[in-house]
Coordinates of C-alpha atoms and ligand atoms in Angstrom, one line a residue:
X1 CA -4.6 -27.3 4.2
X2 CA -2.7 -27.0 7.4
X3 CA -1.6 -23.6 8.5
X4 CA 1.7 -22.7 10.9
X5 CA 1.5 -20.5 13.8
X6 CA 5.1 -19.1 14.0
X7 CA 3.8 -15.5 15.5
X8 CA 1.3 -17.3 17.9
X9 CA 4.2 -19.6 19.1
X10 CA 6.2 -16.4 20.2
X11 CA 5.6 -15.7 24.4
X12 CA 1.9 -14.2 25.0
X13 CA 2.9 -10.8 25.4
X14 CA 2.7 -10.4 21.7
X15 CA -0.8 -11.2 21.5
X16 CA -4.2 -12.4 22.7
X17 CA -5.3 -16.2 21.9
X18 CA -9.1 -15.0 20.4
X19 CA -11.5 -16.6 18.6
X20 CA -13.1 -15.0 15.2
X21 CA -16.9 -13.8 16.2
X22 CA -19.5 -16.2 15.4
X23 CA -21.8 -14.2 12.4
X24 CA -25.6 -15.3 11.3
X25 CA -25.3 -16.2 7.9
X26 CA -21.5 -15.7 6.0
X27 CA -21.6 -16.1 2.6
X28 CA -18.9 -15.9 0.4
X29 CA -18.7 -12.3 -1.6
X30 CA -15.8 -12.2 -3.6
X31 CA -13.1 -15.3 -4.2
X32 CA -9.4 -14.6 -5.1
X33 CA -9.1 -17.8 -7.2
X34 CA -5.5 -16.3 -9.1
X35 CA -4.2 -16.1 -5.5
X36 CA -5.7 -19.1 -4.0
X37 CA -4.0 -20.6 -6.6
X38 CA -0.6 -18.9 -5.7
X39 CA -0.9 -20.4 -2.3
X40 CA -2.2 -24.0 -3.7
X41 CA -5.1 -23.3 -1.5
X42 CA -7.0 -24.0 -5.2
X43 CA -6.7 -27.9 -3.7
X44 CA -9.5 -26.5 -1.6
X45 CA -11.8 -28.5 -3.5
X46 CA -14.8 -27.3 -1.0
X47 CA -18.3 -25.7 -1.7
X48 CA -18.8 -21.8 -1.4
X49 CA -20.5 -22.3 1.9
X50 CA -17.2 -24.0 3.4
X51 CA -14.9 -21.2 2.2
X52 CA -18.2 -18.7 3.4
X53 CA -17.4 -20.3 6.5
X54 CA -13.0 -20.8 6.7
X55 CA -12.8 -17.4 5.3
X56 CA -15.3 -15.4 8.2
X57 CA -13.5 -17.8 10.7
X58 CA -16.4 -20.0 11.5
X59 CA -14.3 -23.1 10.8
X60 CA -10.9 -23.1 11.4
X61 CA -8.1 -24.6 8.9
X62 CA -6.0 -27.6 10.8
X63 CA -3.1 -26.1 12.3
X64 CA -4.7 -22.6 13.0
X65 CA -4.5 -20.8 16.5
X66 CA -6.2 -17.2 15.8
X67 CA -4.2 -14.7 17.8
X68 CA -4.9 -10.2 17.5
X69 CA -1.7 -9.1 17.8
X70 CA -0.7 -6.7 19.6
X71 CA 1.2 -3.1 18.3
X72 CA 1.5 0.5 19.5
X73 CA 2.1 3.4 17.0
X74 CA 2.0 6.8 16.3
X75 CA -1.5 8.0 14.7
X76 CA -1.1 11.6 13.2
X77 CA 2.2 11.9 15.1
X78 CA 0.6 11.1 18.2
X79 CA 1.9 8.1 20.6
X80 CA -0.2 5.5 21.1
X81 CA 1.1 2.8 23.5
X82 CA -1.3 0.6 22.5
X83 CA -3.7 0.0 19.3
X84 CA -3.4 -3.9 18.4
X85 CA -5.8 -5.8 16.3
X86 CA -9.0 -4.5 17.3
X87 CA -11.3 -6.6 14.6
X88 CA -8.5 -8.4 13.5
X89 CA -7.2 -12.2 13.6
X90 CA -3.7 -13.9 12.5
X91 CA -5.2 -17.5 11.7
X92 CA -1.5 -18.5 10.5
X93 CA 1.2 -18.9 8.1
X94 CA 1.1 -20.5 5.3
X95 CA 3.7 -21.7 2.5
X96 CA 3.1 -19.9 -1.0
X97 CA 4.1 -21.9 -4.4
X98 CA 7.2 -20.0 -4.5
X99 CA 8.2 -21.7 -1.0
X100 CA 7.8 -18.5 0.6
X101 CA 6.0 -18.5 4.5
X102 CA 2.8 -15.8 4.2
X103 CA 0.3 -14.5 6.5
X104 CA -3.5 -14.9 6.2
X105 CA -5.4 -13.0 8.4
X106 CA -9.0 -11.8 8.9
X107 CA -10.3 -8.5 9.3
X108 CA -13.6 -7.6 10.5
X109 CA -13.7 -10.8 12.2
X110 CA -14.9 -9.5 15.6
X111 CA -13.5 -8.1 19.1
X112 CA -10.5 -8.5 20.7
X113 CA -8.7 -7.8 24.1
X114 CA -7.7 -4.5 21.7
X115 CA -11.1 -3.1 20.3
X116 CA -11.5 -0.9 22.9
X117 CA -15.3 0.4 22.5
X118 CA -15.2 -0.3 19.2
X119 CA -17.5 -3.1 17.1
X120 CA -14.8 -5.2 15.7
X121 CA -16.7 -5.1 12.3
X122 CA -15.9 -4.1 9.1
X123 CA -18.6 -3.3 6.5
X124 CA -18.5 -4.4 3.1
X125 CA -17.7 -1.3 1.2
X126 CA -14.6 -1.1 3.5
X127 CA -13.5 -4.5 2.3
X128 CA -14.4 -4.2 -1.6
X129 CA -12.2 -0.5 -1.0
X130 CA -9.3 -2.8 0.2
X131 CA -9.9 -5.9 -2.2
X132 CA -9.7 -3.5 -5.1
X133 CA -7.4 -1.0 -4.1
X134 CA -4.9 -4.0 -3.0
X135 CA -5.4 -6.2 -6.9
X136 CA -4.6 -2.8 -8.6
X137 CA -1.6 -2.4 -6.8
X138 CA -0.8 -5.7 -7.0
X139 CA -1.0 -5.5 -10.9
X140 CA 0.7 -2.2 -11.0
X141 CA 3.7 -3.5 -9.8
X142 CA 3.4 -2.2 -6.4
X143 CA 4.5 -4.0 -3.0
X144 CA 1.2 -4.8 -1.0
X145 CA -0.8 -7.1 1.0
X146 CA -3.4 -9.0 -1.2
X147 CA -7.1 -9.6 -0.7
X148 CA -8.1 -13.8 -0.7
X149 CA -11.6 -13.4 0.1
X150 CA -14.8 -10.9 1.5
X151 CA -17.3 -12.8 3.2
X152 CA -20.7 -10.8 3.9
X153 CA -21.8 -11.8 7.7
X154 CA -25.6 -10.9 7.3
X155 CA -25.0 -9.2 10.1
X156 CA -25.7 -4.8 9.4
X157 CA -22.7 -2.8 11.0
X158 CA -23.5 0.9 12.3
X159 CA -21.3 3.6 11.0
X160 CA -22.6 6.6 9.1
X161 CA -25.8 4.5 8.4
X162 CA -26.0 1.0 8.5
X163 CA -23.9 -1.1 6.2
X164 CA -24.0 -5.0 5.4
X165 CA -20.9 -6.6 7.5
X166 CA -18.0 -8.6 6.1
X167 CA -14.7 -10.0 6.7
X168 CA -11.9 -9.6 4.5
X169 CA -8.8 -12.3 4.2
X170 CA -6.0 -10.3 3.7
X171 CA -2.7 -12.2 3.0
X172 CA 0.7 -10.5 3.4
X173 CA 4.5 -11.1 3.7
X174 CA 4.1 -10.5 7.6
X175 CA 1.8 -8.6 9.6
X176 CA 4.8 -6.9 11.5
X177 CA 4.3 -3.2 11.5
X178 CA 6.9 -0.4 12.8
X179 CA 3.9 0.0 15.6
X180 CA 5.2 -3.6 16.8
X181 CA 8.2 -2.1 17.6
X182 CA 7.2 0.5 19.4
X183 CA 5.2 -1.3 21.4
X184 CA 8.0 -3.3 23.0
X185 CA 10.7 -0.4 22.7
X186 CA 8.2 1.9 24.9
X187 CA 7.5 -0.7 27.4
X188 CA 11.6 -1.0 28.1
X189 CA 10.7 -4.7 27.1
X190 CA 14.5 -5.3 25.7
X191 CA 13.9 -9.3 25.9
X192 CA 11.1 -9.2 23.4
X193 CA 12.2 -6.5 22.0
X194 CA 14.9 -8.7 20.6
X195 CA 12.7 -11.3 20.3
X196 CA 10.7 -9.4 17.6
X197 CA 13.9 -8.6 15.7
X198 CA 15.0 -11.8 15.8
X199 CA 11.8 -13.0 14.4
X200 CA 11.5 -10.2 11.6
X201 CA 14.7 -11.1 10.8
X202 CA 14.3 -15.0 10.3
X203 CA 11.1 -13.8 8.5
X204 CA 12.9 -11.0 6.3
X205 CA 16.1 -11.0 5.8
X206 CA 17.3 -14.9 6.8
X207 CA 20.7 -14.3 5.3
X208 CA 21.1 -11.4 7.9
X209 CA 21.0 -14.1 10.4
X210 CA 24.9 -15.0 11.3
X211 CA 25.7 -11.6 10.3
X212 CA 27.5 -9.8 13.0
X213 CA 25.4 -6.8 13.2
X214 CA 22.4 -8.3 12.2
X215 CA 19.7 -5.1 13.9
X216 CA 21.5 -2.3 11.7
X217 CA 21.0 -5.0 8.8
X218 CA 17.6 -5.5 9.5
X219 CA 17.3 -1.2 9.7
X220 CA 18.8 -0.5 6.1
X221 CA 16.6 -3.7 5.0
X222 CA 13.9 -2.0 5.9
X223 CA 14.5 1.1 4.8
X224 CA 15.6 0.0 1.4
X225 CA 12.1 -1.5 0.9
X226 CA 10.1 1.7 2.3
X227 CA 12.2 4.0 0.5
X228 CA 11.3 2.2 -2.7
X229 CA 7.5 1.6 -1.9
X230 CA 7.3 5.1 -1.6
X231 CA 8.9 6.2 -4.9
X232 CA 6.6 3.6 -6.3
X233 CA 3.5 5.0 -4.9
X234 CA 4.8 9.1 -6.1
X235 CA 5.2 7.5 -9.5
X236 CA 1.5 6.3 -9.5
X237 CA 0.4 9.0 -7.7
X238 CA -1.0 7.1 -5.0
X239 CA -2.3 8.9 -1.9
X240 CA -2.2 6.2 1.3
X241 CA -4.0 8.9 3.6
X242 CA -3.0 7.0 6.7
X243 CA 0.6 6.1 7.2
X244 CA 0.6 6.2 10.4
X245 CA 3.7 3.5 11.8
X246 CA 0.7 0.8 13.1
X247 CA 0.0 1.2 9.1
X248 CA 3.6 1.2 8.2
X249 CA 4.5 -3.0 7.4
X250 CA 8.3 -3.7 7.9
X251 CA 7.9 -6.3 4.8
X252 CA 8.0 -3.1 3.1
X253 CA 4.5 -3.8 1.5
X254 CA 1.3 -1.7 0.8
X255 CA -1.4 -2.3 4.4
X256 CA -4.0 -0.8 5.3
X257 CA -6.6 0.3 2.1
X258 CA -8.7 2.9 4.6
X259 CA -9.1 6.3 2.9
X260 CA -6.7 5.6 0.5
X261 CA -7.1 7.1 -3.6
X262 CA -5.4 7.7 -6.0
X263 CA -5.2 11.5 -7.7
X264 CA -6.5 12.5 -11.2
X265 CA -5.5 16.1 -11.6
X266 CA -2.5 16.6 -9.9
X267 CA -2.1 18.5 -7.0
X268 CA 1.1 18.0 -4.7
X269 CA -0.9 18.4 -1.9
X270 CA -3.8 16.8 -2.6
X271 CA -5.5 14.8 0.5
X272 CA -8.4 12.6 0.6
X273 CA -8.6 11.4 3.8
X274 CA -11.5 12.9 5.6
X275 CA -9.7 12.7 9.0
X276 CA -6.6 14.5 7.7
X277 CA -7.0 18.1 8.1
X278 CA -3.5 19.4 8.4
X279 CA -2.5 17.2 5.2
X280 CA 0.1 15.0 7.0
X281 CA -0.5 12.6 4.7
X282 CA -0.7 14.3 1.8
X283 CA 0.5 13.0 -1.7
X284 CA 4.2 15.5 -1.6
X285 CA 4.5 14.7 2.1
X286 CA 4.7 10.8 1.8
X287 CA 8.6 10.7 1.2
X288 CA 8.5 12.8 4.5
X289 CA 6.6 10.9 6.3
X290 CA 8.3 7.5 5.7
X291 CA 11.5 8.4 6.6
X292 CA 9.8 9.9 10.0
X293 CA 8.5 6.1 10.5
X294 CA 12.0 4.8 9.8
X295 CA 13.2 7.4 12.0
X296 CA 11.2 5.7 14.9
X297 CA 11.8 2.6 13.5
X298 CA 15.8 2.7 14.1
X299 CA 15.3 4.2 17.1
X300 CA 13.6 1.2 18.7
X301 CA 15.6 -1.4 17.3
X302 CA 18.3 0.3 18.2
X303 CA 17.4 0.8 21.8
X304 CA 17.9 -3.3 22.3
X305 CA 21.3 -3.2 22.1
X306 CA 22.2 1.0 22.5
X307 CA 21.3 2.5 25.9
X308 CA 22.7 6.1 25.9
X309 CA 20.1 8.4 24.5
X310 CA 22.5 11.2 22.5
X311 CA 24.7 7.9 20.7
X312 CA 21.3 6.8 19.8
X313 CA 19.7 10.2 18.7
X314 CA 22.9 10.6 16.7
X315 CA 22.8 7.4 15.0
X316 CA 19.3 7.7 14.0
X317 CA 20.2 11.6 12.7
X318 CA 23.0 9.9 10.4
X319 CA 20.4 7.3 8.9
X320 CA 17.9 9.8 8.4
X321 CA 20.7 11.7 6.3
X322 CA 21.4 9.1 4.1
X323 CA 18.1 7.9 3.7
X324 CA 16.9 11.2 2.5
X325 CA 19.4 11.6 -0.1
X326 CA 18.8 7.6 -1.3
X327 CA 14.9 8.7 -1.4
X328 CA 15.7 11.7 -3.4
X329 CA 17.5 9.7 -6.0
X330 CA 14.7 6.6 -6.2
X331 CA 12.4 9.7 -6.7
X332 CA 14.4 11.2 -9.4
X333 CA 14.6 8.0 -10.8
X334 CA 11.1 7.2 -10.7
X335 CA 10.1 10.5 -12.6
X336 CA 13.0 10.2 -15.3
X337 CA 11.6 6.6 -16.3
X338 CA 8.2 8.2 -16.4
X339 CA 9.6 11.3 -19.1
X340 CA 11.7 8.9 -20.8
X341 CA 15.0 10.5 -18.8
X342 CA 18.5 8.7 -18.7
X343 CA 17.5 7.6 -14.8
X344 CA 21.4 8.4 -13.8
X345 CA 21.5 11.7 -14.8
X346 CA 20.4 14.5 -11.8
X347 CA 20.3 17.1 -14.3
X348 CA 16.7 16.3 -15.3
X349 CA 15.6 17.4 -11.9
X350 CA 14.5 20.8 -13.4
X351 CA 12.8 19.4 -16.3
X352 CA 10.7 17.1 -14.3
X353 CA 9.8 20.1 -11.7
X354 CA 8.4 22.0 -14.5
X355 CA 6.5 19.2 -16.0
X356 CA 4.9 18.7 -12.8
X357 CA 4.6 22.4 -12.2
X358 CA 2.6 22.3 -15.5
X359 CA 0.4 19.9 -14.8
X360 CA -0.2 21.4 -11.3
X361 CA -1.1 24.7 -13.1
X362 CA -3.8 23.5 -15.4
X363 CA -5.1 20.8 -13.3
X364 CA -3.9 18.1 -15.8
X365 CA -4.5 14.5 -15.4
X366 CA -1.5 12.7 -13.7
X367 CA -2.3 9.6 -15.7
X368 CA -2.9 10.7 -18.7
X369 CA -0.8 13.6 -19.2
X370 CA 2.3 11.0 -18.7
X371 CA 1.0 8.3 -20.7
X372 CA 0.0 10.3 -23.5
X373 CA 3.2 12.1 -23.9
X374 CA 4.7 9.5 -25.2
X375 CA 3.1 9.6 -28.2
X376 CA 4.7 12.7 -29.1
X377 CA 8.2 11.5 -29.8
X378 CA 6.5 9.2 -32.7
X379 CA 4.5 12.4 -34.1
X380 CA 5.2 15.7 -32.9
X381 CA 2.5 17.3 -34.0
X382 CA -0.3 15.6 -32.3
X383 CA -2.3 16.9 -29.6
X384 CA -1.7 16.8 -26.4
X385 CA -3.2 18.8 -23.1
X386 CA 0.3 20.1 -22.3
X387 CA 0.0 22.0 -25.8
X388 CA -2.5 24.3 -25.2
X389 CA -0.2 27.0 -23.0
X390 CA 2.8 28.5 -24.7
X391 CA 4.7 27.1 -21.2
X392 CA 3.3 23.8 -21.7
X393 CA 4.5 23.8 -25.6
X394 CA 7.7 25.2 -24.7
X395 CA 8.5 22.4 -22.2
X396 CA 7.7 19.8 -25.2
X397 CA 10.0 21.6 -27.5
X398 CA 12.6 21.6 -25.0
X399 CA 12.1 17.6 -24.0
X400 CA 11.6 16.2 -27.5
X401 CA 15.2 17.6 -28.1
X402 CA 16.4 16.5 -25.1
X403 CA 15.1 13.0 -26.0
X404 CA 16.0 13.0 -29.9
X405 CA 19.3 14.3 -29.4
X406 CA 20.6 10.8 -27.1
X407 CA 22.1 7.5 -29.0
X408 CA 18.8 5.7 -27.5
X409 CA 16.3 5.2 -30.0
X410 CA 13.1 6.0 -30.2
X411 CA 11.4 2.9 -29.8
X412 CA 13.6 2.2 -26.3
X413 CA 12.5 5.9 -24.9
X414 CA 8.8 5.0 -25.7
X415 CA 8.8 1.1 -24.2
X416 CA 11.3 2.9 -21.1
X417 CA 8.2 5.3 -20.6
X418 CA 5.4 2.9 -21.5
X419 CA 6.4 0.5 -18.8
X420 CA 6.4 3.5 -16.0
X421 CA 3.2 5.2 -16.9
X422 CA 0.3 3.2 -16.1
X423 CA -2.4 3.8 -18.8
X424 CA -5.5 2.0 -16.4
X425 CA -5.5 2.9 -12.8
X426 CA -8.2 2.5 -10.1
X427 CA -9.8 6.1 -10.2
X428 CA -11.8 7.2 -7.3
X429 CA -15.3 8.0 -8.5
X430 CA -15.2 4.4 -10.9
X431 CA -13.8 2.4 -7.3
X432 CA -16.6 4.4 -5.7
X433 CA -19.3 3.4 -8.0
X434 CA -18.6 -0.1 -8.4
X435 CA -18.4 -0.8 -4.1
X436 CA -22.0 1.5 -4.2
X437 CA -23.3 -0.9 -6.9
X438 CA -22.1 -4.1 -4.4
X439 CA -23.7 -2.9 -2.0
X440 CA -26.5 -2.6 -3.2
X441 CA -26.5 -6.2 -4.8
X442 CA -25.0 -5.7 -8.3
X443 CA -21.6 -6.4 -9.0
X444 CA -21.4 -6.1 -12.3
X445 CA -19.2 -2.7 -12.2
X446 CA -16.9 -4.3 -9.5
X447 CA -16.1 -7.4 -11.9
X448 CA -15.2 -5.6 -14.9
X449 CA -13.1 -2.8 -12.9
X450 CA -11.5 -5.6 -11.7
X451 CA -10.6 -7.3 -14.8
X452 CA -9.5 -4.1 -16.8
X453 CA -6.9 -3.4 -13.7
X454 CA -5.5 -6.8 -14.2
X455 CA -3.3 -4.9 -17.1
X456 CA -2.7 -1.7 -16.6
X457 CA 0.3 -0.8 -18.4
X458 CA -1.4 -2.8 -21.7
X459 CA -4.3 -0.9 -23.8
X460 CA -7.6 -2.7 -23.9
X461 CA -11.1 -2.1 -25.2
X462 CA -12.5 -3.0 -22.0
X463 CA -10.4 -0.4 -20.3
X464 CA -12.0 2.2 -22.3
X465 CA -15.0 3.3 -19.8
X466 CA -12.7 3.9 -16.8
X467 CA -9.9 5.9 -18.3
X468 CA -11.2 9.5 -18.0
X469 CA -10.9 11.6 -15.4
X470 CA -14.1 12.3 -13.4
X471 CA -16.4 15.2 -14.5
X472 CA -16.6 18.0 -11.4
X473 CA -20.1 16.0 -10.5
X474 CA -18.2 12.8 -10.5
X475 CA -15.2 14.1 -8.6
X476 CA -15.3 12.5 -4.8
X477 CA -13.2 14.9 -2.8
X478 CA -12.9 12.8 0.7
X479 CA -12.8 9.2 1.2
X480 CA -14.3 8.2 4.1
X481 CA -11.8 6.5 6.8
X482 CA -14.1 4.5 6.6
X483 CA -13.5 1.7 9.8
Ligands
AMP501 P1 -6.9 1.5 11.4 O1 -7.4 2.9 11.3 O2 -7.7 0.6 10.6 O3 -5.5 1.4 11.1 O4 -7.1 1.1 12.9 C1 -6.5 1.7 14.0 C2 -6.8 0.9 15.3 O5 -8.2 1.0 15.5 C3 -6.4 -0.5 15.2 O6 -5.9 -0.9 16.5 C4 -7.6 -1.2 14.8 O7 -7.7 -2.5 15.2 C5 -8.7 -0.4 15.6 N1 -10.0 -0.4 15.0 C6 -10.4 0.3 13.9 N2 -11.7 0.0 13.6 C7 -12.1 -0.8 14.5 C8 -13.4 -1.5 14.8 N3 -14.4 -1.3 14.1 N4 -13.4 -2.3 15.9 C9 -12.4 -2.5 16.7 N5 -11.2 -1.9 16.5 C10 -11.0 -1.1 15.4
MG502 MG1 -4.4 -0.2 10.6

């Protein structure tokens, strides 16, 4: 299974050439074998000890050159000149069914010229966080980079406590981040500067290629693909907790599953991150925050061809004034798809406040509430949690009119809503339980989570266990960062 090295054939200044760690005894954990599939890697026709050992980087696949690559980026809204792959490794590009060129890449897979004084480990419940978090998202319908393989080193890592050690193989569209950028852009390195966009661009967006003004095509690229990631992620209610731009993938998909959750009550500014104490990342300041990384974004890939400071300041100011208003509307059309709304029209804006205002006020499920409200168009005068206030009965009265007044019918409103609201997500305290339970040598939890998140917008009977909001002894406030 020959892998390309496209990235580790750009000049060395993008990387280091490194080796994976040697580890005592890797043994394979958890096998992708839908994905595997996906990248006709299934032809693998090897023994669980050889993909132990391809997949912790012991053996290499023919045509693989393991490079950490190298990125700056802003961390909390502090400047970093330079992060990189610190327990990271590219092993290479590889072709996927569809024809399309993917990364697969290790992590956890030891030290590098960038792990400072770091371990360049990864423990296990780290990886099971991503493998899971990154398969629900995947079957949610939500751009991200996808988990092939965990590989327990028998080697403990130190963090807290001691943990077992693994390596994850994490495939994505590219590992380019907006922290690549920066990394060039604050060096004043214009060549490879443009050297990176030109690569991103042949990677991305090949048809941008002849265009004229191929770097502002590659910006509203880009930008298109964040804007709608993050719509995506507010419809879900999806907290990243980390978006820093070294976090931030141009491809436009879902990296880096640290302290990420998603919420059960809602709270617009609910935070699980244990390192975020001033709620940067917070779930109603994620539209925010991407158009701050796009902000820095533009401004570096403008720098290779724009010198004057003020034209580029300017420039950047006008994007940011259109992207807000295009994020406004993906956002407004996100939440009218959830309530059943005609998407176009803007005067649903108040409607979907107070809905969200409601469930805010009597800590309602996020889930849930919209998923169940559904129901209601069908038979009015079933129960529902928004019921039991005269504000939250109001608001019904008011949207089953709004709804039953249109030309659509019924049956389009409900499959409109049904194929918004996600009915199984990955809660916290059940992803929690079922990484405690591997850790500990059981993975019976992990393997049916896994396979009830495979169709979340469909009703099954093995869903049923994991569809209730946590109890308040269940409820995990903070997730760890976890590195
Ligand atoms: P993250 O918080 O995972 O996005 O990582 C931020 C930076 O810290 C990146 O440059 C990582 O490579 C580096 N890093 C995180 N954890 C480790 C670790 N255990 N060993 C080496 N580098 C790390
Ligand atoms: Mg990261």
């Amino acid at each position: 299974m020959p892998l390309q090295s496209q990235y580790a054939s750009l000049p060395h200044a993008f990387y280091q050439k490194v080796s994976p760690a040697t580890f005592p005894m890797p043994q394979l954990f958890l096998f992708n074998h839908k994905l595997a599939e996906s990248l006709d890697l299934d032809e693998l026709q090897t023994s669980q000890d050889n993909l132990a050992l391809l997949f912790s980087g012991q053996e290499l696949f023919p045509g693989s050159h393991p490079i950490a690559q190298a990125y700056a980026g802003h961390q909390f809204g502090h400047f970093v000149p330079e992060l990189g792959d610190g327990r990271a490794h590219l092993l290479g590009e590889i072709q996927n069914k569809e024809g399309k060129l993917v990364d697969v890449g290790l992590k956890g897979s030891g030290r590098t010229r960038f792990s400072r004084n770091a371990d360049g480990r990864a423990h296990l419940g780290h990886t099971l966080r991503e493998y899971i978090m990154s398969e629900a998202m995947y079957h949610l319908g939500v751009p991200t980079s996808r988990s092939l393989a965990i590989v327990s080193t028998g080697e403990s890592v130190r963090r807290e406590t001691e943990f077992p050690g693994a390596v994850l193989t994490r495939v994505a569209d590219s590992h380019i981040r907006v922290g690549t950028f920066e990394y060039f852009a604050h060096r004043g390195d214009q060549e490879n500067l443009q050297r990176l966009i030109d690569f991103a661009i042949k990677r991305h967006v090949p048809n941008a290629r002849n265009q004229k003004e191929k770097n502002l095509y590659l910006i509203d690229h880009v930008a298109n693909k964040q804007i709608s990631l993050i719509a995506q992620w507010m419809g879900i209610g999806f907290i990243h907790g980390v978006m820093n731009t070294d976090n931030c993938f141009i491809s436009g998909q879902t990296l880096d599953y640290g302290p990420c959750a998603m919420m059960d009550h809602f709270r617009s500014q609910q935070v699980f991150s244990s390192i975020d104490h001033h709620g940067r990342y917070a779930y109603h300041n994620q539209p925010n925050i991407i158009l701050w990384n796009l902000a820095s974004f533009a401004s570096c890939v403008l720098l290779a061809t724009l010198q004057d400071k003020k034209t580029l300041e300017a420039n950047v100011e006008n994007y940011l004034q259109s992207w807000r208003s295009i994020l406004q509307q993906k956002l407004h059309e996100t939440f009218c798809n959830k309530l059943g709304f005609i998407p176009s029209d803007k005067s649903y804006d108040k409607p979907i406040q107070a809905f969200l205002q409601l469930l805010e006020d009597n800590k309602l499920d996020f889930t849930n509430s919209f998923r169940s409200i559904a129901q209601l168009i069908h038979d009015p005068n079933k129960d529902h949690s928004l019921k039991h206030t005269q504000e939250g009965t109001a608001w019904i009265q008011m949207w089953l009119h709004e709804l039953t007044h249109g030309k659509r019918s019924q049956q389009e409103i409900i499959a409109q809503m049904n194929q918004h609201n996600p009915h199984m997500i990955p809660r916290n305290h059940w992803v929690q339980r079922a990484i405690d339970q591997s850790i500990q040598g059981d993975n019976t939890t992990m393997e049916a989570l896994l396979k009830a998140l495979r169709h979340p917008f469909d009703p099954a009977q093995e869903q049923k266990p994991y569809l209730s909001p946590p109890t308040a002894e269940e409820t995990i406030a903070a997730t760890f960062c976890g590195t």
